Tab-separated table of C-alpha atoms and ligand atoms in Angstrom:
chain	number	residue	atom	x	y	z
N	100	MET	CA	71.486	97.537	66.063
N	101	ILE	CA	75.151	97.635	67.053
N	102	THR	CA	76.575	97.356	70.569
N	103	ALA	CA	80.158	97.841	71.760
N	104	SER	CA	81.608	97.814	75.269
N	105	ALA	CA	84.802	98.791	77.054
N	106	PRO	CA	85.987	97.948	80.570
N	107	GLY	CA	87.022	100.138	83.490
N	108	LYS	CA	90.642	100.285	84.634
N	109	ILE	CA	92.894	100.739	87.628
N	110	ILE	CA	96.472	101.926	87.778
N	111	LEU	CA	98.519	99.291	89.624
N	112	PHE	CA	101.754	101.276	89.863
N	113	GLY	CA	103.238	104.528	88.641
N	114	GLU	CA	100.509	107.195	88.712
N	115	HIS	CA	101.791	110.771	88.744
N	116	ALA	CA	105.387	109.691	88.007
N	117	VAL	CA	104.027	108.569	84.614
N	118	VAL	CA	103.236	112.194	83.787
N	119	PHE	CA	107.003	112.821	84.154
N	120	GLY	CA	108.017	110.021	81.808
N	121	ARG	CA	108.375	107.101	84.227
N	122	PRO	CA	106.730	103.744	83.469
N	123	ALA	CA	103.345	102.760	84.906
N	124	LEU	CA	101.232	99.600	84.933
N	125	ALA	CA	97.473	99.563	84.510
N	126	VAL	CA	94.981	96.718	84.254
N	127	PRO	CA	91.402	96.492	82.973
N	128	VAL	CA	88.525	95.971	85.396
N	129	THR	CA	86.028	93.876	83.484
N	130	GLN	CA	83.346	93.767	86.204
N	131	VAL	CA	82.371	97.267	85.180
N	132	GLN	CA	81.692	98.271	81.589
N	133	ALA	CA	80.630	101.168	79.403
N	134	THR	CA	78.299	100.170	76.578
N	135	VAL	CA	77.174	102.099	73.522
N	136	THR	CA	74.247	100.856	71.435
N	137	LEU	CA	73.515	102.402	68.044
N	138	ALA	CA	70.013	101.964	66.657
N	139	PRO	CA	68.986	103.412	63.280
N	140	LEU	CA	65.736	105.361	63.461
N	141	SER	CA	64.419	104.646	59.977
N	142	GLU	CA	64.425	101.967	57.307
N	143	GLY	CA	67.518	101.365	55.234
N	144	SER	CA	69.471	103.722	57.381
N	145	GLY	CA	72.292	101.273	57.946
N	146	ARG	CA	73.846	102.610	54.768
N	147	VAL	CA	76.095	105.527	55.264
N	148	LYS	CA	76.668	108.064	52.585
N	149	LYS	CA	79.830	109.995	52.120
N	150	ARG	CA	79.259	113.622	51.257
N	151	ARG	CA	81.398	116.693	51.103
N	152	ALA	CA	81.162	118.796	54.236
N	153	ASN	CA	78.734	121.599	53.572
N	154	ALA	CA	76.514	124.100	55.265
N	155	GLN	CA	73.865	121.437	55.826
N	156	SER	CA	76.157	119.334	57.940
N	157	ALA	CA	74.448	120.389	61.166
N	158	SER	CA	71.010	119.241	60.004
N	159	TRP	CA	71.854	115.510	59.943
N	160	GLN	CA	73.491	115.836	63.324
N	161	LYS	CA	70.142	117.000	64.678
N	162	LYS	CA	68.728	113.602	63.756
N	163	VAL	CA	71.425	111.725	65.609
N	164	LEU	CA	70.301	111.471	69.220
N	165	ILE	CA	72.574	110.708	72.142
N	166	GLU	CA	70.906	109.276	75.217
N	167	ALA	CA	72.678	108.528	78.478
N	168	PRO	CA	69.898	107.807	80.971
N	169	ASP	CA	72.410	107.195	83.785
N	170	ILE	CA	73.331	110.881	83.721
N	171	GLY	CA	69.928	112.162	82.562
N	172	LEU	CA	71.228	113.153	79.136
N	173	ALA	CA	69.096	113.171	75.972
N	174	SER	CA	70.114	115.539	73.204
N	175	ASN	CA	71.185	115.599	69.594
N	176	LEU	CA	74.718	115.291	68.323
N	177	PHE	CA	74.698	118.827	67.002
N	178	ALA	CA	73.766	120.461	70.301
N	179	LEU	CA	76.302	118.397	72.193
N	180	SER	CA	79.143	118.792	69.740
N	181	SER	CA	78.747	122.542	69.326
N	182	GLY	CA	79.163	123.339	73.028
N	183	ASP	CA	82.371	124.936	74.247
N	184	PRO	CA	83.916	122.615	75.186
N	185	PRO	CA	81.883	120.010	73.294
N	186	HIS	CA	80.303	117.227	75.318
N	187	PRO	CA	82.820	114.320	75.481
N	188	LEU	CA	80.228	111.812	74.219
N	189	ALA	CA	79.596	113.858	71.100
N	190	PHE	CA	83.270	114.680	70.727
N	191	ALA	CA	84.172	110.976	70.691
N	192	ALA	CA	81.714	110.485	67.819
N	193	THR	CA	82.781	113.543	65.826
N	194	VAL	CA	86.500	112.915	66.324
N	195	LEU	CA	86.060	109.459	64.786
N	196	LEU	CA	83.848	110.658	61.937
N	197	SER	CA	86.358	113.308	60.982
N	198	ALA	CA	89.245	110.792	61.151
N	199	LEU	CA	87.277	108.555	58.774
N	200	GLU	CA	86.228	111.518	56.631
N	201	VAL	CA	82.590	110.560	57.091
N	202	ASP	CA	80.376	113.598	57.358
N	203	TRP	CA	76.933	112.092	57.437
N	204	LEU	CA	75.105	109.485	59.473
N	205	PRO	CA	71.553	108.243	59.076
N	206	PRO	CA	69.075	109.210	61.800
N	207	MET	CA	69.890	107.077	64.810
N	208	THR	CA	69.967	106.843	68.560
N	209	MET	CA	73.287	106.438	70.362
N	210	ARG	CA	72.446	105.011	73.757
N	211	VAL	CA	75.186	105.122	76.361
N	212	HIS	CA	75.120	103.095	79.541
N	213	SER	CA	77.921	102.586	82.033
N	214	THR	CA	78.363	100.672	85.260
N	215	ILE	CA	81.757	102.311	85.804
N	216	PRO	CA	81.568	104.765	88.718
N	217	VAL	CA	82.073	108.302	87.415
N	218	ALA	CA	84.971	110.522	88.580
N	219	ALA	CA	86.431	107.709	90.658
N	220	GLY	CA	89.625	107.024	88.725
N	221	LEU	CA	88.176	103.924	87.074
N	222	GLY	CA	88.397	105.363	83.582
N	223	SER	CA	84.686	105.863	82.964
N	224	GLY	CA	85.286	108.711	80.505
N	225	ALA	CA	87.848	106.834	78.414
N	226	ALA	CA	85.682	103.685	78.445
N	227	VAL	CA	82.662	105.544	77.106
N	228	SER	CA	84.818	107.101	74.368
N	229	VAL	CA	86.287	103.745	73.351
N	230	ALA	CA	82.844	102.083	73.330
N	231	MET	CA	81.435	104.937	71.227
N	232	ILE	CA	84.319	104.743	68.727
N	233	ARG	CA	84.049	100.945	68.475
N	234	ALA	CA	80.279	101.030	68.033
N	235	LEU	CA	80.528	103.589	65.236
N	236	LEU	CA	83.320	101.673	63.512
N	237	ALA	CA	81.174	98.524	63.525
N	238	PHE	CA	78.174	100.503	62.315
N	239	LEU	CA	80.177	102.006	59.465
N	240	ASP	CA	81.763	98.657	58.683
N	241	ARG	CA	85.201	100.195	59.092
N	242	HIS	CA	88.254	99.013	60.970
N	243	LEU	CA	90.971	100.856	62.843
N	244	PRO	CA	93.840	99.264	64.770
N	245	ASP	CA	93.735	99.547	68.576
N	246	ARG	CA	96.503	102.145	68.537
N	247	ARG	CA	94.361	104.484	66.426
N	248	ILE	CA	91.285	103.895	68.570
N	249	SER	CA	93.339	104.669	71.662
N	250	ALA	CA	94.742	107.847	70.055
N	251	LEU	CA	91.231	109.060	69.211
N	252	ALA	CA	90.033	108.381	72.760
N	253	TYR	CA	93.083	110.338	73.949
N	254	GLU	CA	91.831	113.365	72.004
N	255	VAL	CA	88.632	113.204	74.060
N	256	GLU	CA	90.586	112.760	77.306
N	257	ARG	CA	92.607	115.866	76.492
N	258	LEU	CA	89.486	117.930	76.105
N	259	HIS	CA	88.674	117.676	79.786
N	260	HIS	CA	91.827	116.593	81.560
N	261	GLY	CA	94.431	118.970	80.171
N	262	THR	CA	97.528	116.876	79.534
N	263	PRO	CA	96.733	113.311	80.579
N	264	SER	CA	99.501	110.763	80.151
N	265	GLY	CA	97.275	108.559	77.950
N	266	ILE	CA	97.417	105.513	80.209
N	267	ASP	CA	93.615	105.324	80.669
N	268	ASN	CA	92.700	105.214	76.994
N	269	SER	CA	95.539	102.725	76.344
N	270	VAL	CA	94.607	100.092	78.924
N	271	ILE	CA	90.904	100.461	78.171
N	272	THR	CA	91.360	100.122	74.415
N	273	PHE	CA	93.642	97.091	74.682
N	274	ALA	CA	91.519	95.634	77.515
N	275	ARG	CA	94.705	93.951	78.741
N	276	PRO	CA	97.345	94.798	81.320
N	277	VAL	CA	99.511	97.534	79.868
N	278	TYR	CA	103.051	98.726	80.551
N	279	PHE	CA	103.062	102.353	79.622
N	280	VAL	CA	105.642	105.101	79.132
N	281	LYS	CA	104.138	108.388	78.009
N	282	ASP	CA	104.780	109.201	74.329
N	283	HIS	CA	107.006	106.106	73.962
N	284	ILE	CA	105.714	102.688	74.909
N	285	ILE	CA	102.313	101.050	75.134
N	286	GLU	CA	102.965	97.386	75.735
N	287	PRO	CA	100.153	95.005	76.563
N	288	PHE	CA	101.774	92.320	78.720
N	289	HIS	CA	101.135	88.855	79.964
N	290	VAL	CA	99.955	87.917	83.473
N	291	GLY	CA	101.887	84.822	84.579
N	292	ARG	CA	99.604	83.951	87.489
N	293	PRO	CA	96.187	85.518	88.093
N	294	PHE	CA	95.859	87.711	91.175
N	295	THR	CA	93.027	89.325	93.085
N	296	ILE	CA	92.573	93.017	93.790
N	297	VAL	CA	89.986	94.684	96.018
N	298	ILE	CA	89.149	98.198	94.843
N	299	ALA	CA	87.658	100.550	97.417
N	300	ASP	CA	86.168	103.947	96.692
N	301	THR	CA	86.590	106.716	99.264
N	302	GLY	CA	83.475	108.360	97.818
N	303	ILE	CA	85.436	111.600	97.607
N	304	SER	CA	85.544	112.973	94.106
N	305	ALA	CA	88.816	114.742	93.469
N	306	PRO	CA	89.751	116.153	90.058
N	307	THR	CA	92.899	114.462	88.754
N	308	LYS	CA	93.724	117.673	86.909
N	309	GLU	CA	94.267	119.456	90.243
N	310	SER	CA	96.449	116.811	91.862
N	311	VAL	CA	98.502	116.602	88.656
N	312	ALA	CA	98.932	120.398	88.673
N	313	ASP	CA	99.958	120.356	92.356
N	314	VAL	CA	102.542	117.649	91.735
N	315	ARG	CA	103.939	119.725	88.896
N	316	ARG	CA	104.242	122.741	91.205
N	317	LEU	CA	105.984	120.591	93.783
N	318	TRP	CA	108.414	119.318	91.158
N	319	GLN	CA	109.100	122.862	89.936
N	320	SER	CA	109.974	123.868	93.492
N	321	ASP	CA	112.787	121.281	93.710
N	322	ALA	CA	113.159	119.208	90.555
N	323	ALA	CA	116.208	117.250	91.733
N	324	ARG	CA	114.440	116.057	94.893
N	325	TRP	CA	111.174	115.039	93.240
N	326	ASP	CA	112.854	113.469	90.226
N	327	LYS	CA	114.354	110.979	92.682
N	328	VAL	CA	110.887	110.149	93.968
N	329	PHE	CA	109.628	109.678	90.402
N	330	ASP	CA	112.654	107.465	89.676
N	331	LYS	CA	111.822	105.248	92.657
N	332	ILE	CA	108.200	104.948	91.555
N	333	GLY	CA	109.377	104.056	88.051
N	334	GLU	CA	111.709	101.366	89.399
N	335	ILE	CA	108.826	99.902	91.401
N	336	ALA	CA	106.685	99.745	88.262
N	337	GLN	CA	109.504	97.976	86.386
N	338	LYS	CA	109.943	95.415	89.159
N	339	ALA	CA	106.213	94.880	89.420
N	340	ARG	CA	105.968	94.122	85.721
N	341	GLN	CA	108.576	91.362	86.070
N	342	ILE	CA	106.684	89.962	89.033
N	343	VAL	CA	103.354	89.992	87.206
N	344	GLU	CA	104.879	88.267	84.195
N	345	ASN	CA	107.125	85.673	85.819
N	346	GLN	CA	106.901	85.457	89.589
N	347	ASP	CA	104.597	85.012	92.567
N	348	PRO	CA	102.209	88.013	92.436
N	349	SER	CA	102.221	88.272	96.245
N	350	LEU	CA	105.735	89.768	95.857
N	351	MET	CA	103.993	92.903	94.604
N	352	GLY	CA	102.535	93.547	98.077
N	353	PRO	CA	105.509	95.356	99.666
N	354	LEU	CA	105.984	97.349	96.450
N	355	MET	CA	102.414	98.625	96.778
N	356	PHE	CA	102.973	99.871	100.324
N	357	GLU	CA	106.217	101.484	99.183
N	358	ASN	CA	104.531	103.138	96.207
N	359	HIS	CA	101.782	104.447	98.496
N	360	ALA	CA	104.357	106.034	100.818
N	361	LEU	CA	105.993	107.758	97.839
N	362	LEU	CA	102.588	109.055	96.724
N	363	GLN	CA	102.028	110.361	100.258
N	364	SER	CA	105.270	112.303	99.961
N	365	LEU	CA	103.928	113.786	96.713
N	366	THR	CA	100.926	115.052	98.773
N	367	VAL	CA	98.354	113.154	96.699
N	368	SER	CA	97.069	110.858	99.438
N	369	ASN	CA	94.648	112.010	102.115
N	370	SER	CA	93.323	110.722	105.432
N	371	ALA	CA	90.508	108.694	103.840
N	372	LEU	CA	92.923	106.887	101.516
N	373	ASP	CA	95.459	106.343	104.289
N	374	ARG	CA	92.743	104.938	106.545
N	375	LEU	CA	91.680	102.443	103.855
N	376	VAL	CA	95.270	101.392	103.133
N	377	HIS	CA	95.778	100.838	106.848
N	378	ALA	CA	92.503	98.886	107.181
N	379	ALA	CA	93.446	96.669	104.240
N	380	ARG	CA	96.831	95.887	105.811
N	381	ARG	CA	95.218	95.016	109.123
N	382	ALA	CA	92.720	92.741	107.382
N	383	GLY	CA	95.571	90.769	105.851
N	384	ALA	CA	96.033	92.400	102.438
N	385	LEU	CA	99.438	91.652	100.906
N	386	GLY	CA	99.780	95.235	99.733
N	387	ALA	CA	97.695	98.380	99.271
N	388	LYS	CA	97.996	101.838	97.782
N	389	LEU	CA	95.945	104.660	96.374
N	390	SER	CA	95.215	104.285	92.668
N	391	GLY	CA	94.851	107.122	90.155
N	392	GLY	CA	94.932	110.825	90.801
N	393	GLY	CA	94.537	110.528	94.596
N	394	ARG	CA	93.132	112.935	97.217
N	395	GLY	CA	90.002	110.788	97.016
N	396	GLY	CA	88.833	108.302	94.395
N	397	ASN	CA	90.034	104.749	94.822
N	398	MET	CA	92.595	102.664	96.604
N	399	ILE	CA	93.501	99.088	95.718
N	400	ALA	CA	94.542	96.127	97.847
N	401	LEU	CA	96.311	92.977	96.667
N	402	VAL	CA	94.769	89.997	98.455
N	403	ARG	CA	94.753	86.232	98.464
N	404	LYS	CA	91.596	85.233	96.633
N	405	GLU	CA	90.018	83.566	99.661
N	406	ASN	CA	90.695	86.652	101.779
N	407	ALA	CA	89.035	89.099	99.355
N	408	PRO	CA	85.577	89.220	101.020
N	409	ALA	CA	87.133	89.822	104.467
N	410	VAL	CA	89.332	92.648	103.159
N	411	ALA	CA	86.356	94.165	101.303
N	412	GLU	CA	84.332	94.052	104.518
N	413	ALA	CA	87.137	95.685	106.499
N	414	LEU	CA	87.334	98.422	103.869
N	415	ASN	CA	83.585	98.990	104.037
N	416	SER	CA	83.824	99.265	107.838
N	417	ALA	CA	86.679	101.760	107.440
N	418	GLY	CA	84.425	104.030	105.365
N	419	ALA	CA	84.641	102.788	101.755
N	420	GLN	CA	81.552	103.766	99.764
N	421	ARG	CA	81.891	100.837	97.390
N	422	THR	CA	84.196	97.889	96.927
N	423	ILE	CA	84.827	95.810	93.816
N	424	ILE	CA	86.702	92.511	93.831
N	425	THR	CA	88.472	91.877	90.558
N	426	GLN	CA	90.638	89.090	89.236
N	427	VAL	CA	93.533	90.175	87.016
N	428	GLU	CA	94.450	87.501	84.474
D	678	PMV	O1	92.670	109.564	88.121
D	678	PMV	P1	92.977	108.585	87.044
D	678	PMV	O2	92.692	107.180	87.376
D	678	PMV	O3	92.498	108.997	85.688
D	678	PMV	O4	94.574	108.505	86.951
D	678	PMV	C1	95.372	109.588	86.797
D	678	PMV	C2	96.767	109.121	86.667
D	678	PMV	C3	97.764	110.226	86.702
D	678	PMV	O5	99.045	109.624	86.541
D	678	PMV	C4	97.734	110.953	88.041
D	678	PMV	C5	97.524	111.255	85.607
D	678	PMV	C6	97.776	110.725	84.209
D	678	PMV	O6	97.344	111.406	83.272
D	678	PMV	O7	98.430	109.686	84.041
């Protein structure tokens, strides 16, 4: 039996502007995890044969079962991978198998479990993909560098999210803070001094694809104006990286409020997010902003460690459906 896990994530700075080539920072959230467990169904099935792809290829897939009890899913790889679009769980498996040129697996169960809230901007989809890819690599006794694993998970992200920047799969694969510039730089970086973040979920599920499309429309309407906003967000992300690496993390607080205001101007905040940001500030948070696609999903607040429970409570009172306190180190 093989098990592999991957953490959730939050975007600290730079969402939306990252789609337009500006830098962003994201960090893993290790309190929540996606886990994939592979269990062979018959004796001696740990051995994997390599065969040429042929007309029988679907029949072995029927003996590979994918179970995700959290979402009430139990089906075989074939049924899930032949949908249009294919199911992301099956696609993560088949994308890896084809990259490895493996076209057969012994009968097995792939059991998927995740404590990462779904559709909340915490990267649940990318985490499940990365855990699936890692579990299969271990099962097949093969190795791929993190960059390849991240690129494969990106293929799965693309299936459902159109043209994601790739930040989710990067931070989740590296499981470290990442400085990211789309198509150019993925740099895991060092946290000089640990800091505490409270994550609060508005409970509103809002497709990132739509907010990304709306921001693009806005930009098309007046590129010069919105490019300046993206530039400011990018500069904030740059500054924040220096702070995280070398300075007192509380200096990030004002940058978070500033980044939130810029996201408001991009129309991706909403009243629930604004209310939570306001509540966090009143409860003594050093900084707060929406995180991810916006219009719902999560916001984050930078807090002094001892103040985290009080800020979480204030966020719950202001309507948060769930709060998570996480230490970034
Ligand atoms: O909603 P999330 O957490 O997956 O974040 C989306 C971040 C965006 O910058 C809005 C889109 C992207 O692909 O980077």
